Short mmCIF file of C-alpha atoms and ligand atoms in Angstrom, two decimals:
data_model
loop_
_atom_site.label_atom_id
_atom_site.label_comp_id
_atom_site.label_asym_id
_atom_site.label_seq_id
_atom_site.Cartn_x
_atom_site.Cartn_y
_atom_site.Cartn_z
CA UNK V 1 1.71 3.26 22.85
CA UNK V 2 1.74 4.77 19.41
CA UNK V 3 -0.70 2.60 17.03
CA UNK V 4 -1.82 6.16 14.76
CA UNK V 5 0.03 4.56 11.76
CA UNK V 6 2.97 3.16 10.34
CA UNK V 7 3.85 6.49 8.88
CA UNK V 8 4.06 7.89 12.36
CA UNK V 9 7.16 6.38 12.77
CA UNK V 10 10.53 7.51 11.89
CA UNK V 11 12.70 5.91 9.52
CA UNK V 12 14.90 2.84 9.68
CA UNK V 13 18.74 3.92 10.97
CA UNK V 14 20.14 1.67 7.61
CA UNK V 15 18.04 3.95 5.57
CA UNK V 16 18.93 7.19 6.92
CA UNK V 17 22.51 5.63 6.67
CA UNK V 18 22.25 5.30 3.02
CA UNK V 19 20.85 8.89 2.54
CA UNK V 20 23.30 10.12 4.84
CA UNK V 21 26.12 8.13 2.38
CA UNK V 22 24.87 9.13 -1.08
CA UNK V 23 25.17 13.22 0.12
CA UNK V 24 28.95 12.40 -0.28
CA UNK V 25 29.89 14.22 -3.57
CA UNK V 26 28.29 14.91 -6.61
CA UNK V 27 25.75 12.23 -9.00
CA UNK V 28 23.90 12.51 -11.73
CA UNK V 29 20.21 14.09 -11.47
CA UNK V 30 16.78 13.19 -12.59
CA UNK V 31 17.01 9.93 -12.15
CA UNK V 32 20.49 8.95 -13.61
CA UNK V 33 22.13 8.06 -10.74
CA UNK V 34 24.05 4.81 -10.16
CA UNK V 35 21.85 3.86 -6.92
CA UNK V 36 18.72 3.56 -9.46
CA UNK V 37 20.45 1.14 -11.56
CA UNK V 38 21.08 -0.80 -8.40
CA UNK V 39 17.56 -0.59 -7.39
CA UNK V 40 16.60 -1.47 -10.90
CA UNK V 41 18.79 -4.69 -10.73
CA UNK V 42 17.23 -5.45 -7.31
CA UNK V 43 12.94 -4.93 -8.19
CA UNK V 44 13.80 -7.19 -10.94
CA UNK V 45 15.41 -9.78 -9.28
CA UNK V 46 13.31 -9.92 -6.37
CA UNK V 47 10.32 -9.86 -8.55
CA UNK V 48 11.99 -12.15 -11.20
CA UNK V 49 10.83 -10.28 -13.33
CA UNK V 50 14.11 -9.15 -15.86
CA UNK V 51 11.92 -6.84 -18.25
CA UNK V 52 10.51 -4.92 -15.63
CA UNK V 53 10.56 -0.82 -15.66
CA UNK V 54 10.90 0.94 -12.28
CA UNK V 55 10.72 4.44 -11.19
CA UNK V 56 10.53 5.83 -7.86
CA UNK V 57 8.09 8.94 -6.51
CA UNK V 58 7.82 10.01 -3.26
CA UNK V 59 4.09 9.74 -2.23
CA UNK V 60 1.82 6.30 -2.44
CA UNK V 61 -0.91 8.64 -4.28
CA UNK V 62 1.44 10.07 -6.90
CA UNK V 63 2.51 6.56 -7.29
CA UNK V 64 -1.31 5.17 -7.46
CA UNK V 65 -2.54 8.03 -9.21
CA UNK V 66 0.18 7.84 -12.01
CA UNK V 67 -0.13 4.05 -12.78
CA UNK V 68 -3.89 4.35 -12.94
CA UNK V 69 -3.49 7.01 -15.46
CA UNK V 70 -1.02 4.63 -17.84
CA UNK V 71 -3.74 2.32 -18.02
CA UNK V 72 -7.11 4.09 -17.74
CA UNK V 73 -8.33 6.60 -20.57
CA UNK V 74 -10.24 9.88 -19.72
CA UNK V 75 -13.60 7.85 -20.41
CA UNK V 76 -12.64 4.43 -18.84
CA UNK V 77 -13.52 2.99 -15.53
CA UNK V 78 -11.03 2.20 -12.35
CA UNK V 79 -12.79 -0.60 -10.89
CA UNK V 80 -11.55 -0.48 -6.87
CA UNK V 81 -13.05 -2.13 -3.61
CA UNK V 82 -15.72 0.54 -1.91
CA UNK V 83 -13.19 1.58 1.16
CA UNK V 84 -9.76 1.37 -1.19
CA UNK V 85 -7.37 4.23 0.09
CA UNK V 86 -7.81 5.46 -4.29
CA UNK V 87 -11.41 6.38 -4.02
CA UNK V 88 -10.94 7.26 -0.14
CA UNK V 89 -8.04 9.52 0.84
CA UNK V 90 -6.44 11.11 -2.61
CA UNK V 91 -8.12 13.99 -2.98
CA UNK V 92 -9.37 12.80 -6.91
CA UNK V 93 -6.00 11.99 -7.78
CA UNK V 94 -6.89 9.16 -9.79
CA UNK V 95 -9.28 11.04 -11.42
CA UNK V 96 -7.25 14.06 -12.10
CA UNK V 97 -4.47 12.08 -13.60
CA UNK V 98 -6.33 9.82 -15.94
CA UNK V 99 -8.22 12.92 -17.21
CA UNK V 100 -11.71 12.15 -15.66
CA UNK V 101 -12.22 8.50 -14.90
CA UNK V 102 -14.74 6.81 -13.32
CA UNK V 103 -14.01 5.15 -9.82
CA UNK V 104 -16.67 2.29 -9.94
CA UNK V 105 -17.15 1.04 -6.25
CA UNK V 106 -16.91 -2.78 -5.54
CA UNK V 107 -18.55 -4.19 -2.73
CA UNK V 108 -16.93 -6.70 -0.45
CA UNK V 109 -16.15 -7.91 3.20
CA UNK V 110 -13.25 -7.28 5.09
CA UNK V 111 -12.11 -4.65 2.58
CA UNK V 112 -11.76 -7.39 -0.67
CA UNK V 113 -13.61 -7.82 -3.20
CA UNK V 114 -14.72 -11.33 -4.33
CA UNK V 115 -15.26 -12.65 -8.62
CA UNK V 116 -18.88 -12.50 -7.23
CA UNK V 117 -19.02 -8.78 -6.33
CA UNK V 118 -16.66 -7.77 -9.24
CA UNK V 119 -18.35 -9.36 -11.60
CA UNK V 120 -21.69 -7.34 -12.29
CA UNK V 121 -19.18 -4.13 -12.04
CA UNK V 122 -17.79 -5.54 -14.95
CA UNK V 123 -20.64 -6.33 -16.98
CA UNK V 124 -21.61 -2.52 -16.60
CA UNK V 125 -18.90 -2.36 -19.33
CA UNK V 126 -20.16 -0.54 -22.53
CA UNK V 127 -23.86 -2.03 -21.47
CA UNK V 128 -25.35 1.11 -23.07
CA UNK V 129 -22.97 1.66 -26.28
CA UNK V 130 -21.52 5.07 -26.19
CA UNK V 131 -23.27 6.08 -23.01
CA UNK V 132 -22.02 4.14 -20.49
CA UNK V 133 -18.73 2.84 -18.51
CA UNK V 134 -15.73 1.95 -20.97
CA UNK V 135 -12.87 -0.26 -19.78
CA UNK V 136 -10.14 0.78 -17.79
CA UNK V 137 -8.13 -1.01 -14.74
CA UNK V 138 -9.01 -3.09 -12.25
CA UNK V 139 -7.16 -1.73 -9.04
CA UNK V 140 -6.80 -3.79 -5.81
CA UNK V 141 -4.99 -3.32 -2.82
CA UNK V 142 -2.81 -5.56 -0.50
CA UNK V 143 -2.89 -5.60 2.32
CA UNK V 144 -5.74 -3.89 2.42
CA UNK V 145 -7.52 -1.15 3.97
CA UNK V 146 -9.43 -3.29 6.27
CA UNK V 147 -5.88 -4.92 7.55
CA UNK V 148 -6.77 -8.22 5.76
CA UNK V 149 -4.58 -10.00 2.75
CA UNK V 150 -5.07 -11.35 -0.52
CA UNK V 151 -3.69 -14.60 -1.40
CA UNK V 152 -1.79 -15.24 -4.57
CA UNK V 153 -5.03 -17.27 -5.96
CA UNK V 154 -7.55 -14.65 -4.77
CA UNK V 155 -5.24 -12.24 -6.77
CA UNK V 156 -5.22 -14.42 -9.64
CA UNK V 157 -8.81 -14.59 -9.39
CA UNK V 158 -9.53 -11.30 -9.52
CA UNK V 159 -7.34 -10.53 -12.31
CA UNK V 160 -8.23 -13.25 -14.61
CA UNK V 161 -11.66 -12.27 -14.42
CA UNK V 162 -10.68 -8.15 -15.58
CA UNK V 163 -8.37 -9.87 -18.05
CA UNK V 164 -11.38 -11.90 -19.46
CA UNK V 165 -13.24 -8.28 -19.58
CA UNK V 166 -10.27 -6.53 -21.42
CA UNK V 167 -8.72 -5.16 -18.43
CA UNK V 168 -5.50 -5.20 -17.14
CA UNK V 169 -4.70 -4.80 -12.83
CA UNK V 170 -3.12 -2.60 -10.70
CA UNK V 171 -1.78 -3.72 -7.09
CA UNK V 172 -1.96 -0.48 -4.35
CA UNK V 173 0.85 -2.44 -2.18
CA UNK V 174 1.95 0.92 0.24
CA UNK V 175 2.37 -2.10 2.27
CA UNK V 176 3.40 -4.89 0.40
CA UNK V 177 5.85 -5.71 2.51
CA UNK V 178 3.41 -6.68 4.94
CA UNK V 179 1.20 -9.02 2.57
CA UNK V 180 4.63 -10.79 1.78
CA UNK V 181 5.20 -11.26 5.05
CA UNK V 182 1.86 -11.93 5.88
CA UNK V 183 0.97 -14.62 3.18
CA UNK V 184 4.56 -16.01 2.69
CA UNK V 185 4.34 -15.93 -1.01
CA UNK V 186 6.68 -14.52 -2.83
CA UNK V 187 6.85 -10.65 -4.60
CA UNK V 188 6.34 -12.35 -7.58
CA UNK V 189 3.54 -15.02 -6.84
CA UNK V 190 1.45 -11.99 -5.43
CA UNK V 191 1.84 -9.74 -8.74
CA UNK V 192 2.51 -10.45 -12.15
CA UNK V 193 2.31 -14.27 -11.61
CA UNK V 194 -1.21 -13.52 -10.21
CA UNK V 195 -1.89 -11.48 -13.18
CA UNK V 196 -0.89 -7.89 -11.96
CA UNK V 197 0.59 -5.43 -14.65
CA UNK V 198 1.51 -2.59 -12.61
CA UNK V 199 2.41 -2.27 -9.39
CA UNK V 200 2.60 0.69 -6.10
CA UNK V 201 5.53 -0.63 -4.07
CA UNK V 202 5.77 0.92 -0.97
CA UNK V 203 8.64 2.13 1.05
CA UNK V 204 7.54 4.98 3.22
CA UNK V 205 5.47 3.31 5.60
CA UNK V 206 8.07 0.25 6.27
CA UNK V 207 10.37 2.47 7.64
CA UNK V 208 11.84 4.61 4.88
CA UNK V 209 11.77 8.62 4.62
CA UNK V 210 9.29 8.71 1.86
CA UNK V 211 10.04 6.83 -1.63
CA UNK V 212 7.51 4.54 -3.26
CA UNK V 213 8.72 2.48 -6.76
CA UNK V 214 6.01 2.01 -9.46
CA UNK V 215 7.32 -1.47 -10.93
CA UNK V 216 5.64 -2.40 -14.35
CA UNK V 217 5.85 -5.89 -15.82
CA UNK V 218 5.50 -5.00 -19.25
CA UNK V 219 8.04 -2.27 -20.42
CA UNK V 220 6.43 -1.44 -23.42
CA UNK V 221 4.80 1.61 -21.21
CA UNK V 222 7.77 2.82 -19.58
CA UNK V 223 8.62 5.82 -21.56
CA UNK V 224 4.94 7.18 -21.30
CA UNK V 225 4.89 6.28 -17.31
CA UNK V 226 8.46 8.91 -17.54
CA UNK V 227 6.69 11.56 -19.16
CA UNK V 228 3.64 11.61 -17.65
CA UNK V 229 5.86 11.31 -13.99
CA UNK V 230 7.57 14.43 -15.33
CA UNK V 231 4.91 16.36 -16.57
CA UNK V 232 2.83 15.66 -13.37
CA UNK V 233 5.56 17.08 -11.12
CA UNK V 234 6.97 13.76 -9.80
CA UNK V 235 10.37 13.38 -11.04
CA UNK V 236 12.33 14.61 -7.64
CA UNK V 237 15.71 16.25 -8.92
CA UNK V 238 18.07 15.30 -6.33
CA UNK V 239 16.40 11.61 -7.27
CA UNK V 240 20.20 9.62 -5.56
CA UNK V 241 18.33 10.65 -2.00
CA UNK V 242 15.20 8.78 -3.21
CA UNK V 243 17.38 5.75 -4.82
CA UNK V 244 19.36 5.54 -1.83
CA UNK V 245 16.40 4.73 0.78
CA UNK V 246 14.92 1.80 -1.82
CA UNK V 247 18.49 0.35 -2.60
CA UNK V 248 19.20 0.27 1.44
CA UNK V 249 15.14 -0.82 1.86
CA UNK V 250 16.10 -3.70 -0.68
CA UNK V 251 19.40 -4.59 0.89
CA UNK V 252 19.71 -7.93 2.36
CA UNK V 253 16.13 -8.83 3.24
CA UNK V 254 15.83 -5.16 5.13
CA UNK V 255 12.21 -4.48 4.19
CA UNK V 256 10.62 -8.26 5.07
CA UNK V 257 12.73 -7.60 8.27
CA UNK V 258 10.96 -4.89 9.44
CA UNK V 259 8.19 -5.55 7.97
CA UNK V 260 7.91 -9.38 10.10
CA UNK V 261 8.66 -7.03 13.15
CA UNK V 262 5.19 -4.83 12.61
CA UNK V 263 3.64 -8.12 11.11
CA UNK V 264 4.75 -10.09 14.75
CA UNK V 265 3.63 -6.71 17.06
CA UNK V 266 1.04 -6.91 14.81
CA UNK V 267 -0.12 -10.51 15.92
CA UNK V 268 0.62 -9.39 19.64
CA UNK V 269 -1.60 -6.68 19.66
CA UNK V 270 -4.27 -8.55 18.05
CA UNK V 271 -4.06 -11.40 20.42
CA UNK V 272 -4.06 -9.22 23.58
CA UNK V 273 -7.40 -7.49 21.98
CA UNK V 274 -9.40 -10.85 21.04
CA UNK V 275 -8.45 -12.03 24.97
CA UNK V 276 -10.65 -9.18 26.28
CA UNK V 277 -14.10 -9.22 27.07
CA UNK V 278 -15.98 -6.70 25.72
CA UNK V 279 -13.52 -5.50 22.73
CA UNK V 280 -14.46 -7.60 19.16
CA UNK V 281 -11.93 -7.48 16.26
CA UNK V 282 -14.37 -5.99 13.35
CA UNK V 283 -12.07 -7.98 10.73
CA UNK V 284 -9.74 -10.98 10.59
CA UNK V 285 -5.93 -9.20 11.36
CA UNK V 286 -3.08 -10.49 8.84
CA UNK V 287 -0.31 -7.76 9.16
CA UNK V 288 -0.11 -4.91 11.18
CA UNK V 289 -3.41 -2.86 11.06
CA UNK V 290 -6.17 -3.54 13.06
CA UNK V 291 -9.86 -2.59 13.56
CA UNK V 292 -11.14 -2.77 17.28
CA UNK V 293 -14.47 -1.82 19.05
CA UNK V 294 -14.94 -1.22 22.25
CA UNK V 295 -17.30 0.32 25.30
CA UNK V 296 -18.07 4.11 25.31
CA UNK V 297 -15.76 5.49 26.86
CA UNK V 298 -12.72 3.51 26.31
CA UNK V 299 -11.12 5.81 23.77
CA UNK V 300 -11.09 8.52 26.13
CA UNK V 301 -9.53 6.30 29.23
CA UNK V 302 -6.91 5.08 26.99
CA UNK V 303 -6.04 8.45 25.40
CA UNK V 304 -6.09 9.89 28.57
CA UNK V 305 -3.01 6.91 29.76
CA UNK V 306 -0.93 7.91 26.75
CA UNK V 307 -2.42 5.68 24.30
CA UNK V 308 -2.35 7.40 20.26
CA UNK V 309 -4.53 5.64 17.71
CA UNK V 310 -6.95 6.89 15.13
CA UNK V 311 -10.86 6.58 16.39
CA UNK V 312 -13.21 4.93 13.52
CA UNK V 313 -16.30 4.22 13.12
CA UNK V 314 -17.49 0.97 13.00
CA UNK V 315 -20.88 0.16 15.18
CA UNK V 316 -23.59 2.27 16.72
CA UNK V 317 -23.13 2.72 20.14
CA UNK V 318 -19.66 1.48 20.46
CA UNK V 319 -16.60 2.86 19.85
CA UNK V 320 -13.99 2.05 17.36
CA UNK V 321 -10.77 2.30 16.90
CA UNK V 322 -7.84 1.47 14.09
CA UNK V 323 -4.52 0.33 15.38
CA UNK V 324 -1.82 0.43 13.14
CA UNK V 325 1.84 -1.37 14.51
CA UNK V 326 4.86 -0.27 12.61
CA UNK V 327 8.74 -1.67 11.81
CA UNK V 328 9.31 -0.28 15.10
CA UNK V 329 6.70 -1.27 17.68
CA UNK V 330 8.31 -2.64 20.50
CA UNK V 331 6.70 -5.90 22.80
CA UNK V 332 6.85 -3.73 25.93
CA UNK V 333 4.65 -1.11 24.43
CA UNK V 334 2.06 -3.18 23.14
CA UNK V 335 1.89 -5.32 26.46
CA UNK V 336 1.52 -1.34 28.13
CA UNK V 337 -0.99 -0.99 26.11
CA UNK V 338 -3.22 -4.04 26.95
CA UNK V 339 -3.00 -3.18 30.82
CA UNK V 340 -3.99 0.12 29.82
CA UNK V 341 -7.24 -0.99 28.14
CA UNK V 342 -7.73 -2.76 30.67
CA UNK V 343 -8.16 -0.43 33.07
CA UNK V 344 -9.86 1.61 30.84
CA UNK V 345 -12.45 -1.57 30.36
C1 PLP F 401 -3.51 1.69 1.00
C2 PLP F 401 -2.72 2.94 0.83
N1 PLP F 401 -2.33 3.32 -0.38
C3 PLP F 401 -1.58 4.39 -0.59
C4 PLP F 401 -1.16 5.18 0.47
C5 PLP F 401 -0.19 6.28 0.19
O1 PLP F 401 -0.52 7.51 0.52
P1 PLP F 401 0.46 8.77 0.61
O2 PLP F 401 0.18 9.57 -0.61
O3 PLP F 401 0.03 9.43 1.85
O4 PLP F 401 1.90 8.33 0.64
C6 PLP F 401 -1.60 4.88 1.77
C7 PLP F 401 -1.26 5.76 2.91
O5 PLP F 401 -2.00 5.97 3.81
C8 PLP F 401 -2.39 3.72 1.95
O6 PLP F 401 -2.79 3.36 3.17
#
């Protein structure tokens, strides 16, 4: 009964396979290795997207933090929705990499942003001349922090309208996986198709050790996204061990596998909490993360029957909870978990 997060859980056995594998003699370092070529050869094909640059890192905010910085300028502005994990939980990386940006705050519902609340962000742009926000990124995230998706045309949406404002647009996908599970449209349909230049693929939290790719459509800034992942203390030596987890990841269909598995525990544990009287679902549940609230003193029963899950604020006088399923979740321990709440009810 283990709903923390998906980064609670270990990593996939074909993945530690493939690390396990590439330890077997000596390869090139830094990057050089014949596993990146592979996993070159497979972003772009996935993505169909031939031009495309990849390099790998092995957190989600090194990865954010770096392709914010290619495409924001010490003075620009990252324009983000008001909960996204950029402006939340990195410590200011974003605004230590790019030198000092802004992080303008976009309002929205169910953790996305619409054109209608992005839209006076933008027009803040260079209002007041030399004294005011210049452009930078647009930076959304999907899925997203509230556990919801955007759809290829919401995307597109989105994107057009930075584009229109001289921007170009990041995707924070740590777990993209899920949203192309989730929406059933394809890796490429859901970035550059929808207007997304650069792109946070994640690996760790879909059942890999820790390795996230930073895929960017246009190659022209590939050789400044190298230095600056060099000079900010990203480019992992022994880089075959972080090749080897996205080539295996990439393999046959292995991350949408495990990735439908959360999605489907996902959907279980959803169900089993909308059944129950007295729990409400604060936002609609697409993947595998979940927001629930619930009676005082519900957390404690439940913790105190085994249950793990981070408590969050949500209403007054109720509790909350987020519940996070992962590649690994297992029916049994999501249908233990619903008899436990409701005792605990
Ligand atoms: C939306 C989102 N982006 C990025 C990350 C990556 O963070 P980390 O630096 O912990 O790998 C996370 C992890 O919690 C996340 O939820």
């Amino acid at each position: 009964m283990f709903f923390a997060s998906d980064n609670s859980s270990g990593a996939a056995p074909e993945i530690l396979a493939a690390v396990l594998a590439a330890n077997d003699g000596p390869a090139p370092s830094y990057g050089a290795d014949a596993l990146m070529e592979r996993v070159v050869a497979q972003i772009r094909q996935i993505f169909e997207a031939p031009e495309a640059a990849v390099y790998l890192v092995a957190t989600g905010t090194a990865a954010n933090a770096l392709a914010l910085a290619l495409f924001c300028p010490p003075w620009g502005a990252v324009f983000c929705q008001d909960k996204a994990h950029v402006a939340e939980d990195e410590c200011n990386a974003p605004e230590f990499f790019t030198g000092g940006a802004k992080l303008v705050l976009v309002p929205g519902a169910d953790g996305k942003m619409t054109p209608a609340t992005l839209a006076p962000q933008l027009a803040r742009i260079g209002a007041g001349g030399v004294h005011s926000l210049q452009k930078g990124l647009l930076s959304l995230t999907n899925v997203t922090e509230a556990g919801t998706v955007y759809t290829p045309a919401e995307t597109a949406s989105l994107a057009a309208l930075a584009r229109a404002a001289g921007l170009p647009c990041h995707l924070d996908g740590a777990r993209f996986a899920n949203a192309v599970v989730a929406t059933g449209a394809s890796p490429a349909e859901l970035t550059w198709k929808a207007g997304v230049d650069i792109l946070s693929f994640g690996g760790t939290k879909n059942g890999c050790l820790g390795v996230e790719a930073v895929v960017i459509f246009d190659p022209a800034k590939a050789w400044e996204f190298e230095l600056r992942r060099k000079r900010a203390g990203h480019l992992v030596s022994k880089h075959r061990f972080l090749s080897a987890q996205m080539a295996a990841y990439l393999q046959d269909g292995l991350w949408l596998r495990l990735a439908a598995q959360a999605n489907a525990m996902g959907a279980r544990l959803a169900q089993g909490l909308a059944r129950r009287g007295g729990v409400t679902l604060a936002h609609p549940v697409a993947a595998n993360m979940m927001f629930a609230e619930w009676p005082a003193g519900t957390t404690a029963r439940l913790e105190a029957a085994g249950a793990r899950f981070y408590g969050w604020p949500l209403a007054e006088g109720r509790e909350g909870a987020r519940l996070v399923t992962s590649w690994n979740s297992r029916a049994d321990e999501i249908d233990a978990f619903l008899q436990a709440l409701d005792a605990a009810l």
